[in-house]
Tab-separated table of C-alpha atoms in Angstrom:
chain	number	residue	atom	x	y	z
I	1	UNK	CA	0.000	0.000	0.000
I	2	UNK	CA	1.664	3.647	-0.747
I	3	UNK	CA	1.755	5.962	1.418
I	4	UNK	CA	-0.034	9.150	0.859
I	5	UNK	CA	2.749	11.230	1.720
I	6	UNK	CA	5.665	12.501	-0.244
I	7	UNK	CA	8.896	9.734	0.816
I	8	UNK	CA	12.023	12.146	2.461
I	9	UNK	CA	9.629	14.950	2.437
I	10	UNK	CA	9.213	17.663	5.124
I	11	UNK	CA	5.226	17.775	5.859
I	12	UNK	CA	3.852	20.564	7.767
I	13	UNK	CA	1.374	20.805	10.505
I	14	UNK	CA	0.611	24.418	10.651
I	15	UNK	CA	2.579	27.516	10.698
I	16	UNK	CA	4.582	26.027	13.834
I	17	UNK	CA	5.215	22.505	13.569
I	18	UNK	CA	6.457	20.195	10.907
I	19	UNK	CA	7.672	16.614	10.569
I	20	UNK	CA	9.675	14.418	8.385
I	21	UNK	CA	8.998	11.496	6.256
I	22	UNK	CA	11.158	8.244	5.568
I	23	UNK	CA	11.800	6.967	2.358
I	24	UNK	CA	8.313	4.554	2.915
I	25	UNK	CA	6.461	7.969	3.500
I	26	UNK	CA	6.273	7.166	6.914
I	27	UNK	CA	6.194	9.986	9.654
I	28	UNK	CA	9.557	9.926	11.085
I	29	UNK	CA	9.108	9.981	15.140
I	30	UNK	CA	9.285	11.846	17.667
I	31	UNK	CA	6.953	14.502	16.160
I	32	UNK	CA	6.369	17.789	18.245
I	33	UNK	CA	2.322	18.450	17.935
I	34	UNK	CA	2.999	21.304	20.119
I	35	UNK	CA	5.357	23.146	22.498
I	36	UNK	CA	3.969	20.774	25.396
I	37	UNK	CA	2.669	17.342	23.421
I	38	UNK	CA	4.953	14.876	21.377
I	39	UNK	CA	3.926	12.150	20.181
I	40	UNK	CA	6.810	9.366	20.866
I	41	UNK	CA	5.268	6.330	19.244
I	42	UNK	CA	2.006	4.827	17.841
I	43	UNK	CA	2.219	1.245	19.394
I	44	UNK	CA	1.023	-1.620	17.822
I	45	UNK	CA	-2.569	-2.838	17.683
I	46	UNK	CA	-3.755	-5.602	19.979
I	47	UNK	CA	-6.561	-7.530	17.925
I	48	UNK	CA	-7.503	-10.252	19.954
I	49	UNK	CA	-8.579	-8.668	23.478
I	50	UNK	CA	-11.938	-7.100	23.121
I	51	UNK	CA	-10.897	-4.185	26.129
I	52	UNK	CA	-7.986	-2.941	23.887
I	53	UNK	CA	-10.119	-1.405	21.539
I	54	UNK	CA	-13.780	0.119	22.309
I	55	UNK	CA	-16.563	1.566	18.771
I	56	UNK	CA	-14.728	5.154	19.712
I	57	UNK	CA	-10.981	4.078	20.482
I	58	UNK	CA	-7.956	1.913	20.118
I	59	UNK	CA	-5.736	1.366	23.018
I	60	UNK	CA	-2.321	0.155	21.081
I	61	UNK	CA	0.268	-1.531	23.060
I	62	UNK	CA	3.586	0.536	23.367
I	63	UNK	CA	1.609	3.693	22.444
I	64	UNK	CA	3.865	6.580	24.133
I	65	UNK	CA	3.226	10.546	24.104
I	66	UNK	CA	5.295	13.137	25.964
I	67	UNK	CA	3.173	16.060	28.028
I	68	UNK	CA	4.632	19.080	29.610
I	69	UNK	CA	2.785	19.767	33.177
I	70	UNK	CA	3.602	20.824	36.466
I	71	UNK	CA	5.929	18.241	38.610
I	72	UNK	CA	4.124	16.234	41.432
I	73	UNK	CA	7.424	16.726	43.338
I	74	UNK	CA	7.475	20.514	42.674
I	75	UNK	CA	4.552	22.169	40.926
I	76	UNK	CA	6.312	25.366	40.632
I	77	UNK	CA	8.647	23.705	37.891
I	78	UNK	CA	7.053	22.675	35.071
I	79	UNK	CA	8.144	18.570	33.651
I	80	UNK	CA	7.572	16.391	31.207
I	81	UNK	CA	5.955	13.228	31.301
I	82	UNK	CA	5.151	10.045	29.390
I	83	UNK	CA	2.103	8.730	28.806
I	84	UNK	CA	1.978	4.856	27.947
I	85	UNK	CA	-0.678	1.966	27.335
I	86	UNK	CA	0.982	-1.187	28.410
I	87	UNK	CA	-0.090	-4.685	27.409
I	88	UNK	CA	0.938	-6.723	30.534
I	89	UNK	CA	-0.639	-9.779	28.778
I	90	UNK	CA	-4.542	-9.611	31.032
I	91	UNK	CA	-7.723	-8.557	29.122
I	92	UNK	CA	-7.006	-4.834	29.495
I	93	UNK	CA	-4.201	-1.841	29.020
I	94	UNK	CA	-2.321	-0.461	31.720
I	95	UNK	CA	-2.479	3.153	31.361
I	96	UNK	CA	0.829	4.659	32.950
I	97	UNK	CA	2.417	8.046	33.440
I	98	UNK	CA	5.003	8.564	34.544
I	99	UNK	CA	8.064	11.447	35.227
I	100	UNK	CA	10.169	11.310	31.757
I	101	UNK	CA	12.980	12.316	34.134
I	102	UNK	CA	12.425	9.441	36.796
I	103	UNK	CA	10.394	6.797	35.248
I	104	UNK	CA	9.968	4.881	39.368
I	105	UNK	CA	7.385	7.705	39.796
I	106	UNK	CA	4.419	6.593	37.848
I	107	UNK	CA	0.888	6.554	38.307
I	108	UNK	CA	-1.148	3.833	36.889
I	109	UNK	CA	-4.910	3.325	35.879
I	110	UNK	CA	-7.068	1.324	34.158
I	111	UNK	CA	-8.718	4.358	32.076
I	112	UNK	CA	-6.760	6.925	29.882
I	113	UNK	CA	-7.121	9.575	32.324
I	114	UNK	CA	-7.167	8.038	35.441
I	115	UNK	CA	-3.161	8.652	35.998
I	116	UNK	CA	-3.562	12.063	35.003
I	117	UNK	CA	-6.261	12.493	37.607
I	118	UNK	CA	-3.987	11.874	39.996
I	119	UNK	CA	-1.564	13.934	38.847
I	120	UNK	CA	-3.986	16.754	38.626
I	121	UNK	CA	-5.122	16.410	42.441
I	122	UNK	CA	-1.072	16.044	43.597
I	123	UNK	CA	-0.404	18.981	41.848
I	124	UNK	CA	-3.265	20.736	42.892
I	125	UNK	CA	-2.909	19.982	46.632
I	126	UNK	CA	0.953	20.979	46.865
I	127	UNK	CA	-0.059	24.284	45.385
I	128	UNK	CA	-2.563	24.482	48.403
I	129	UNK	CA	-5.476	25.444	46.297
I	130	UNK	CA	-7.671	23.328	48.958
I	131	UNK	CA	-9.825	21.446	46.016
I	132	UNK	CA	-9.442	18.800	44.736
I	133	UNK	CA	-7.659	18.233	41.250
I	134	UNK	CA	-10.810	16.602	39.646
I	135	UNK	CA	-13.043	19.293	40.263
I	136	UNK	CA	-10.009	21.650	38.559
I	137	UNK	CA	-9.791	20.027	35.240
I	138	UNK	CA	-11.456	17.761	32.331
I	139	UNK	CA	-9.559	15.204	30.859
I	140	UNK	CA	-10.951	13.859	27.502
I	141	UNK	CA	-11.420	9.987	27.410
I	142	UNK	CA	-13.375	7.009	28.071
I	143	UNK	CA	-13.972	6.052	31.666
């Protein structure tokens, strides 16, 4: 199958961000999507386990992103984490994320934004905004 983009090509995004192309066409990755989102790799598909995919979503094993947020250990400095799914070999994705800089602090969850939940309400508490992260933010994703 070809791909539809130009092989060894430079293919932009918008008027910030670009990416590259391989000599298959493929996006070459890591690929920037923003100042604070990269998108690190795609994963691979996981066919045979109905809870890896849902009529709205496909959770691929080894999927990995890069997010730029406040730190859980200081929220005054800002950090970047990785998002992964991880297929453990059970019925369903591990959703993980966890400090890019020290991957032993991680927060795990069996939704997409579960992890980031958490993260939200740490953050959120150490600032000493007295509420708790959930009722802060909205994280897009199935539950």
């Amino acid at each position: 199958m070809d791909s539809p983009l130009e092989p060894n090509s430079t293919v932009t995004i918008s008027d910030k961000y670009e990416f590259r192309t391989d000599e298959n066409g493929q996006p070459v990755l890591p690929i920037s999507l923003s100042t604070s989102l990269v998108l690190v790799s795609v994963g691979k598909i996981v066919y045979n386990r109905p809870n890896f995919h849902t009529k709205r979503y496909i959770y691929t094993d080894g999927f990995v992103s890069e997010h730029l947020y406040s730190s859980v250990k200081d929220p005054k400095e800002k950090v970047w984490y990785r998002s992964l799914i991880i297929d453990k070999g059970g019925e369903n994705p591990v959703f993980r994320v966890q400090l890019k800089s020290d991957p032993k602090v991680h927060f795990d969850g069996n939704s997409p934004s579960n992890p980031w939940l958490t993260i939200f309400r740490i953050v959120s508490e150490k600032k000493g905004n007295g509420q708790k992260g959930s009722n802060l933010v909205t994280v897009s994703g199935p539950e």
